[in-house]
């Protein structure tokens, strides 16, 4: 039976949780759409600009972006083409493989990011008022859900501690060998710049 069937949903906590998460995903979608409309861009174009700004050059390639956003390479290429026409990004050819390139933001692209990357603020403003135990419980459940969705193949790219070669244990507690620190639940990362695949 469908989780959207109200009789089933309201008699089943699992279904209510799934529908609640789906409702939350709508919030992010709507907030992003609002920003995209203001700048006459598509949501994926805004997401690409934000991602490129905050990640290293090796993650700013067509292949990586396609994996990251779970879409095809032609979809990313089309979005990048529009951003280039609008002079928001520039392509830097790979010195070895001249058919490949990395993507960099121009000043215009950076300005769009500054204007749009706070689209999540309505959610942030609620979260900051949660107390620490509430935040920790939420964070642990989010990381667990992301890890299991990655294992099932629903999330393709992972840069989290549990899949990183620097992840270890010390005195039976999670530990990062690179940062030389214990990983308390609040220290676990889902997008770490130092992440290296095992
Ligand atoms: S390098 Fe980053 S992802 Fe890897 S274990 Fe350390 S904190 Fe986690």
PDB file of C-alpha atoms and ligand atoms in Angstrom:
ATOM      1  CA  UNK A   1       0.000   0.000   0.000  1.00  0.00           C
ATOM      2  CA  UNK A   2       1.154   3.551  -0.725  1.00  0.00           C
ATOM      3  CA  UNK A   3       2.536   5.735   2.066  1.00  0.00           C
ATOM      4  CA  UNK A   4       0.423   8.518   0.522  1.00  0.00           C
ATOM      5  CA  UNK A   5      -2.766   6.578   1.260  1.00  0.00           C
ATOM      6  CA  UNK A   6      -3.981   8.464   4.324  1.00  0.00           C
ATOM      7  CA  UNK A   7      -5.478   5.431   6.038  1.00  0.00           C
ATOM      8  CA  UNK A   8      -2.201   3.521   5.725  1.00  0.00           C
ATOM      9  CA  UNK A   9      -0.063   6.582   6.484  1.00  0.00           C
ATOM     10  CA  UNK A  10      -1.858   7.603   9.653  1.00  0.00           C
ATOM     11  CA  UNK A  11      -1.775   4.087  11.070  1.00  0.00           C
ATOM     12  CA  UNK A  12       1.931   3.586  10.433  1.00  0.00           C
ATOM     13  CA  UNK A  13       4.816   5.559  11.925  1.00  0.00           C
ATOM     14  CA  UNK A  14       7.255   4.449   9.188  1.00  0.00           C
ATOM     15  CA  UNK A  15       4.951   5.851   6.514  1.00  0.00           C
ATOM     16  CA  UNK A  16       4.519   9.110   8.408  1.00  0.00           C
ATOM     17  CA  UNK A  17       8.293   9.536   8.668  1.00  0.00           C
ATOM     18  CA  UNK A  18       8.767   8.913   4.932  1.00  0.00           C
ATOM     19  CA  UNK A  19       6.000  11.355   4.007  1.00  0.00           C
ATOM     20  CA  UNK A  20       7.438  13.888   6.448  1.00  0.00           C
ATOM     21  CA  UNK A  21      10.848  13.628   4.761  1.00  0.00           C
ATOM     22  CA  UNK A  22       9.200  13.999   1.376  1.00  0.00           C
ATOM     23  CA  UNK A  23       7.452  17.138   2.631  1.00  0.00           C
ATOM     24  CA  UNK A  24      10.825  18.520   3.756  1.00  0.00           C
ATOM     25  CA  UNK A  25      12.346  17.831   0.349  1.00  0.00           C
ATOM     26  CA  UNK A  26       9.540  19.933  -1.162  1.00  0.00           C
ATOM     27  CA  UNK A  27      10.566  22.847   1.070  1.00  0.00           C
ATOM     28  CA  UNK A  28      14.113  22.843  -0.287  1.00  0.00           C
ATOM     29  CA  UNK A  29      12.818  22.495  -3.834  1.00  0.00           C
ATOM     30  CA  UNK A  30      10.469  25.468  -3.475  1.00  0.00           C
ATOM     31  CA  UNK A  31      13.077  27.678  -1.780  1.00  0.00           C
ATOM     32  CA  UNK A  32      15.566  26.900  -4.548  1.00  0.00           C
ATOM     33  CA  UNK A  33      12.970  27.545  -7.261  1.00  0.00           C
ATOM     34  CA  UNK A  34      12.297  31.002  -5.837  1.00  0.00           C
ATOM     35  CA  UNK A  35      15.966  31.941  -6.129  1.00  0.00           C
ATOM     36  CA  UNK A  36      16.284  30.370  -9.569  1.00  0.00           C
ATOM     37  CA  UNK A  37      13.299  32.356 -10.879  1.00  0.00           C
ATOM     38  CA  UNK A  38      14.749  35.623  -9.585  1.00  0.00           C
ATOM     39  CA  UNK A  39      17.912  35.026 -11.625  1.00  0.00           C
ATOM     40  CA  UNK A  40      16.248  33.379 -14.643  1.00  0.00           C
ATOM     41  CA  UNK A  41      18.254  30.215 -14.056  1.00  0.00           C
ATOM     42  CA  UNK A  42      17.159  26.634 -13.455  1.00  0.00           C
ATOM     43  CA  UNK A  43      17.509  25.060  -9.995  1.00  0.00           C
ATOM     44  CA  UNK A  44      20.288  22.740 -11.234  1.00  0.00           C
ATOM     45  CA  UNK A  45      22.220  25.729 -12.629  1.00  0.00           C
ATOM     46  CA  UNK A  46      22.094  27.427  -9.219  1.00  0.00           C
ATOM     47  CA  UNK A  47      23.111  24.178  -7.490  1.00  0.00           C
ATOM     48  CA  UNK A  48      26.061  23.794  -9.861  1.00  0.00           C
ATOM     49  CA  UNK A  49      27.293  27.319  -9.186  1.00  0.00           C
ATOM     50  CA  UNK A  50      27.051  26.813  -5.420  1.00  0.00           C
ATOM     51  CA  UNK A  51      28.773  23.422  -5.585  1.00  0.00           C
ATOM     52  CA  UNK A  52      31.624  24.682  -7.780  1.00  0.00           C
ATOM     53  CA  UNK A  53      32.244  27.621  -5.461  1.00  0.00           C
ATOM     54  CA  UNK A  54      32.711  25.379  -2.442  1.00  0.00           C
ATOM     55  CA  UNK A  55      34.620  22.439  -3.918  1.00  0.00           C
ATOM     56  CA  UNK A  56      38.042  21.820  -5.398  1.00  0.00           C
ATOM     57  CA  UNK A  57      38.821  21.873  -9.121  1.00  0.00           C
ATOM     58  CA  UNK A  58      38.967  18.065  -9.375  1.00  0.00           C
ATOM     59  CA  UNK A  59      35.259  17.994  -8.415  1.00  0.00           C
ATOM     60  CA  UNK A  60      34.337  20.661 -10.964  1.00  0.00           C
ATOM     61  CA  UNK A  61      34.307  18.459 -14.037  1.00  0.00           C
ATOM     62  CA  UNK A  62      31.334  17.310 -16.107  1.00  0.00           C
ATOM     63  CA  UNK A  63      31.785  13.683 -15.001  1.00  0.00           C
ATOM     64  CA  UNK A  64      32.057  14.443 -11.312  1.00  0.00           C
ATOM     65  CA  UNK A  65      29.122  16.857 -11.349  1.00  0.00           C
ATOM     66  CA  UNK A  66      26.949  14.321 -13.172  1.00  0.00           C
ATOM     67  CA  UNK A  67      27.676  11.749 -10.449  1.00  0.00           C
ATOM     68  CA  UNK A  68      27.248  14.264  -7.653  1.00  0.00           C
ATOM     69  CA  UNK A  69      23.825  15.391  -8.840  1.00  0.00           C
ATOM     70  CA  UNK A  70      22.726  11.955 -10.070  1.00  0.00           C
ATOM     71  CA  UNK A  71      22.011  13.169 -13.595  1.00  0.00           C
ATOM     72  CA  UNK A  72      23.482  12.396 -17.007  1.00  0.00           C
ATOM     73  CA  UNK A  73      26.577  14.084 -18.409  1.00  0.00           C
ATOM     74  CA  UNK A  74      24.553  15.700 -21.250  1.00  0.00           C
ATOM     75  CA  UNK A  75      22.264  17.291 -18.623  1.00  0.00           C
ATOM     76  CA  UNK A  76      25.265  18.827 -16.873  1.00  0.00           C
ATOM     77  CA  UNK A  77      26.863  19.848 -20.195  1.00  0.00           C
ATOM     78  CA  UNK A  78      23.677  21.668 -21.216  1.00  0.00           C
ATOM     79  CA  UNK A  79      23.479  23.503 -17.884  1.00  0.00           C
ATOM     80  CA  UNK A  80      27.166  24.450 -18.088  1.00  0.00           C
ATOM     81  CA  UNK A  81      26.688  25.696 -21.666  1.00  0.00           C
ATOM     82  CA  UNK A  82      23.982  28.118 -20.522  1.00  0.00           C
ATOM     83  CA  UNK A  83      26.093  29.295 -17.577  1.00  0.00           C
ATOM     84  CA  UNK A  84      28.991  29.910 -19.944  1.00  0.00           C
ATOM     85  CA  UNK A  85      26.763  31.869 -22.353  1.00  0.00           C
ATOM     86  CA  UNK A  86      25.677  33.977 -19.380  1.00  0.00           C
ATOM     87  CA  UNK A  87      29.360  34.462 -18.503  1.00  0.00           C
ATOM     88  CA  UNK A  88      28.925  32.943 -15.040  1.00  0.00           C
ATOM     89  CA  UNK A  89      31.550  30.231 -15.498  1.00  0.00           C
ATOM     90  CA  UNK A  90      34.654  29.654 -17.579  1.00  0.00           C
ATOM     91  CA  UNK A  91      36.218  26.402 -18.718  1.00  0.00           C
ATOM     92  CA  UNK A  92      39.875  25.625 -18.078  1.00  0.00           C
ATOM     93  CA  UNK A  93      41.256  22.995 -20.449  1.00  0.00           C
ATOM     94  CA  UNK A  94      43.144  20.060 -18.946  1.00  0.00           C
ATOM     95  CA  UNK A  95      46.812  20.306 -19.950  1.00  0.00           C
ATOM     96  CA  UNK A  96      47.097  16.551 -20.526  1.00  0.00           C
ATOM     97  CA  UNK A  97      43.686  15.655 -21.944  1.00  0.00           C
ATOM     98  CA  UNK A  98      42.602  18.689 -23.964  1.00  0.00           C
ATOM     99  CA  UNK A  99      39.074  17.251 -24.404  1.00  0.00           C
ATOM    100  CA  UNK A 100      38.568  17.562 -20.624  1.00  0.00           C
ATOM    101  CA  UNK A 101      38.172  20.734 -18.646  1.00  0.00           C
ATOM    102  CA  UNK A 102      37.439  22.010 -15.187  1.00  0.00           C
ATOM    103  CA  UNK A 103      34.899  24.702 -14.496  1.00  0.00           C
ATOM    104  CA  UNK A 104      35.568  27.925 -12.618  1.00  0.00           C
ATOM    105  CA  UNK A 105      33.223  30.672 -11.531  1.00  0.00           C
ATOM    106  CA  UNK A 106      33.595  34.149 -12.991  1.00  0.00           C
ATOM    107  CA  UNK A 107      32.918  37.278 -10.927  1.00  0.00           C
ATOM    108  CA  UNK A 108      29.318  37.204 -12.236  1.00  0.00           C
ATOM    109  CA  UNK A 109      28.975  33.559 -11.144  1.00  0.00           C
ATOM    110  CA  UNK A 110      30.324  34.329  -7.672  1.00  0.00           C
ATOM    111  CA  UNK A 111      27.865  37.163  -7.354  1.00  0.00           C
ATOM    112  CA  UNK A 112      24.945  34.831  -8.192  1.00  0.00           C
ATOM    113  CA  UNK A 113      26.179  32.385  -5.550  1.00  0.00           C
ATOM    114  CA  UNK A 114      26.316  35.158  -2.917  1.00  0.00           C
ATOM    115  CA  UNK A 115      22.744  36.047  -3.817  1.00  0.00           C
ATOM    116  CA  UNK A 116      21.348  32.520  -3.796  1.00  0.00           C
ATOM    117  CA  UNK A 117      23.304  30.209  -1.480  1.00  0.00           C
ATOM    118  CA  UNK A 118      21.279  31.293   1.526  1.00  0.00           C
ATOM    119  CA  UNK A 119      18.109  29.776   0.071  1.00  0.00           C
ATOM    120  CA  UNK A 120      18.223  27.257   2.956  1.00  0.00           C
ATOM    121  CA  UNK A 121      18.023  29.995   5.613  1.00  0.00           C
ATOM    122  CA  UNK A 122      14.369  29.382   6.586  1.00  0.00           C
ATOM    123  CA  UNK A 123      15.418  25.857   7.627  1.00  0.00           C
ATOM    124  CA  UNK A 124      18.656  26.988   9.319  1.00  0.00           C
ATOM    125  CA  UNK A 125      16.731  29.520  11.400  1.00  0.00           C
ATOM    126  CA  UNK A 126      14.599  26.732  12.872  1.00  0.00           C
ATOM    127  CA  UNK A 127      17.486  24.310  13.453  1.00  0.00           C
ATOM    128  CA  UNK A 128      19.604  26.822  15.397  1.00  0.00           C
ATOM    129  CA  UNK A 129      16.893  26.971  18.040  1.00  0.00           C
ATOM    130  CA  UNK A 130      16.919  23.206  18.657  1.00  0.00           C
ATOM    131  CA  UNK A 131      18.773  22.204  21.814  1.00  0.00           C
ATOM    132  CA  UNK A 132      21.971  20.129  21.554  1.00  0.00           C
ATOM    133  CA  UNK A 133      20.425  16.687  22.291  1.00  0.00           C
ATOM    134  CA  UNK A 134      17.749  17.366  19.631  1.00  0.00           C
ATOM    135  CA  UNK A 135      20.391  18.391  17.108  1.00  0.00           C
ATOM    136  CA  UNK A 136      22.569  15.366  17.882  1.00  0.00           C
ATOM    137  CA  UNK A 137      19.660  12.953  17.534  1.00  0.00           C
ATOM    138  CA  UNK A 138      18.658  14.554  14.235  1.00  0.00           C
ATOM    139  CA  UNK A 139      22.248  14.557  12.927  1.00  0.00           C
ATOM    140  CA  UNK A 140      22.854  10.919  13.836  1.00  0.00           C
ATOM    141  CA  UNK A 141      19.647   9.866  12.114  1.00  0.00           C
ATOM    142  CA  UNK A 142      20.451  11.953   9.029  1.00  0.00           C
ATOM    143  CA  UNK A 143      23.949  10.462   8.724  1.00  0.00           C
ATOM    144  CA  UNK A 144      22.550   6.954   9.223  1.00  0.00           C
ATOM    145  CA  UNK A 145      19.935   7.536   6.537  1.00  0.00           C
ATOM    146  CA  UNK A 146      22.491   8.968   4.094  1.00  0.00           C
ATOM    147  CA  UNK A 147      24.876   6.052   4.698  1.00  0.00           C
ATOM    148  CA  UNK A 148      22.128   3.477   4.104  1.00  0.00           C
ATOM    149  CA  UNK A 149      20.852   5.288   1.000  1.00  0.00           C
ATOM    150  CA  UNK A 150      24.413   5.230  -0.326  1.00  0.00           C
ATOM    151  CA  UNK A 151      24.636   1.500   0.373  1.00  0.00           C
ATOM    152  CA  UNK A 152      21.388   0.947  -1.512  1.00  0.00           C
ATOM    153  CA  UNK A 153      22.683   3.006  -4.471  1.00  0.00           C
ATOM    154  CA  UNK A 154      20.181   5.871  -4.120  1.00  0.00           C
ATOM    155  CA  UNK A 155      23.008   8.326  -3.347  1.00  0.00           C
ATOM    156  CA  UNK A 156      25.946   7.896  -5.682  1.00  0.00           C
ATOM    157  CA  UNK A 157      28.704  10.114  -4.280  1.00  0.00           C
ATOM    158  CA  UNK A 158      29.831  10.012  -0.685  1.00  0.00           C
ATOM    159  CA  UNK A 159      32.464  12.092   1.044  1.00  0.00           C
ATOM    160  CA  UNK A 160      31.651  10.976   4.573  1.00  0.00           C
ATOM    161  CA  UNK A 161      33.911   9.762   7.342  1.00  0.00           C
ATOM    162  CA  UNK A 162      32.674   6.165   7.237  1.00  0.00           C
ATOM    163  CA  UNK A 163      33.892   5.747   3.635  1.00  0.00           C
ATOM    164  CA  UNK A 164      37.171   7.631   4.072  1.00  0.00           C
ATOM    165  CA  UNK A 165      40.617   6.059   4.181  1.00  0.00           C
ATOM    166  CA  UNK A 166      41.528   8.283   7.138  1.00  0.00           C
ATOM    167  CA  UNK A 167      38.677   6.892   9.235  1.00  0.00           C
ATOM    168  CA  UNK A 168      39.780   4.650  12.059  1.00  0.00           C
ATOM    169  CA  UNK A 169      39.045   3.843  15.676  1.00  0.00           C
ATOM    170  CA  UNK A 170      41.038   4.683  18.768  1.00  0.00           C
ATOM    171  CA  UNK A 171      40.120   3.254  22.162  1.00  0.00           C
ATOM    172  CA  UNK A 172      37.075   1.828  20.378  1.00  0.00           C
ATOM    173  CA  UNK A 173      35.874   5.337  19.424  1.00  0.00           C
ATOM    174  CA  UNK A 174      35.679   6.699  15.851  1.00  0.00           C
ATOM    175  CA  UNK A 175      38.868   8.582  14.968  1.00  0.00           C
ATOM    176  CA  UNK A 176      40.256  10.604  12.033  1.00  0.00           C
ATOM    177  CA  UNK A 177      43.926   9.770  11.448  1.00  0.00           C
ATOM    178  CA  UNK A 178      44.431  12.790   9.174  1.00  0.00           C
ATOM    179  CA  UNK A 179      43.036  15.384  11.559  1.00  0.00           C
ATOM    180  CA  UNK A 180      44.282  13.364  14.545  1.00  0.00           C
ATOM    181  CA  UNK A 181      41.069  13.808  16.444  1.00  0.00           C
ATOM    182  CA  UNK A 182      38.255  11.763  17.907  1.00  0.00           C
ATOM    183  CA  UNK A 183      35.101  11.880  15.843  1.00  0.00           C
ATOM    184  CA  UNK A 184      32.252  12.626  18.181  1.00  0.00           C
ATOM    185  CA  UNK A 185      28.819  12.378  16.539  1.00  0.00           C
ATOM    186  CA  UNK A 186      28.865  16.134  15.870  1.00  0.00           C
ATOM    187  CA  UNK A 187      32.328  15.859  14.244  1.00  0.00           C
ATOM    188  CA  UNK A 188      31.284  13.300  11.620  1.00  0.00           C
ATOM    189  CA  UNK A 189      31.200  14.970   8.199  1.00  0.00           C
ATOM    190  CA  UNK A 190      29.044  14.268   5.168  1.00  0.00           C
ATOM    191  CA  UNK A 191      31.099  16.468   2.826  1.00  0.00           C
ATOM    192  CA  UNK A 192      34.733  16.655   3.861  1.00  0.00           C
ATOM    193  CA  UNK A 193      37.316  18.480   1.729  1.00  0.00           C
ATOM    194  CA  UNK A 194      40.004  16.060   2.980  1.00  0.00           C
ATOM    195  CA  UNK A 195      37.966  12.947   2.210  1.00  0.00           C
ATOM    196  CA  UNK A 196      39.856  10.218   0.350  1.00  0.00           C
ATOM    197  CA  UNK A 197      38.186   7.071  -0.835  1.00  0.00           C
ATOM    198  CA  UNK A 198      39.373   3.840   0.825  1.00  0.00           C
TER     199      UNK A 198
HETATM  200  S1  LIG B   1      39.491  13.183   6.483  1.00  0.00           S
HETATM  201 FE1  LIG B   1      37.431  14.041   6.680  1.00  0.00          FE
HETATM  202  S2  LIG B   1      36.055  12.433   5.920  1.00  0.00           S
HETATM  203 FE2  LIG B   1      38.043  11.494   6.334  1.00  0.00          FE
HETATM  204  S3  LIG B   1      37.799  10.671   8.404  1.00  0.00           S
HETATM  205 FE3  LIG B   1      38.791  12.675   8.554  1.00  0.00          FE
HETATM  206  S4  LIG B   1      37.080  14.116   8.916  1.00  0.00           S
HETATM  207 FE4  LIG B   1      36.201  12.210   8.146  1.00  0.00          FE
END
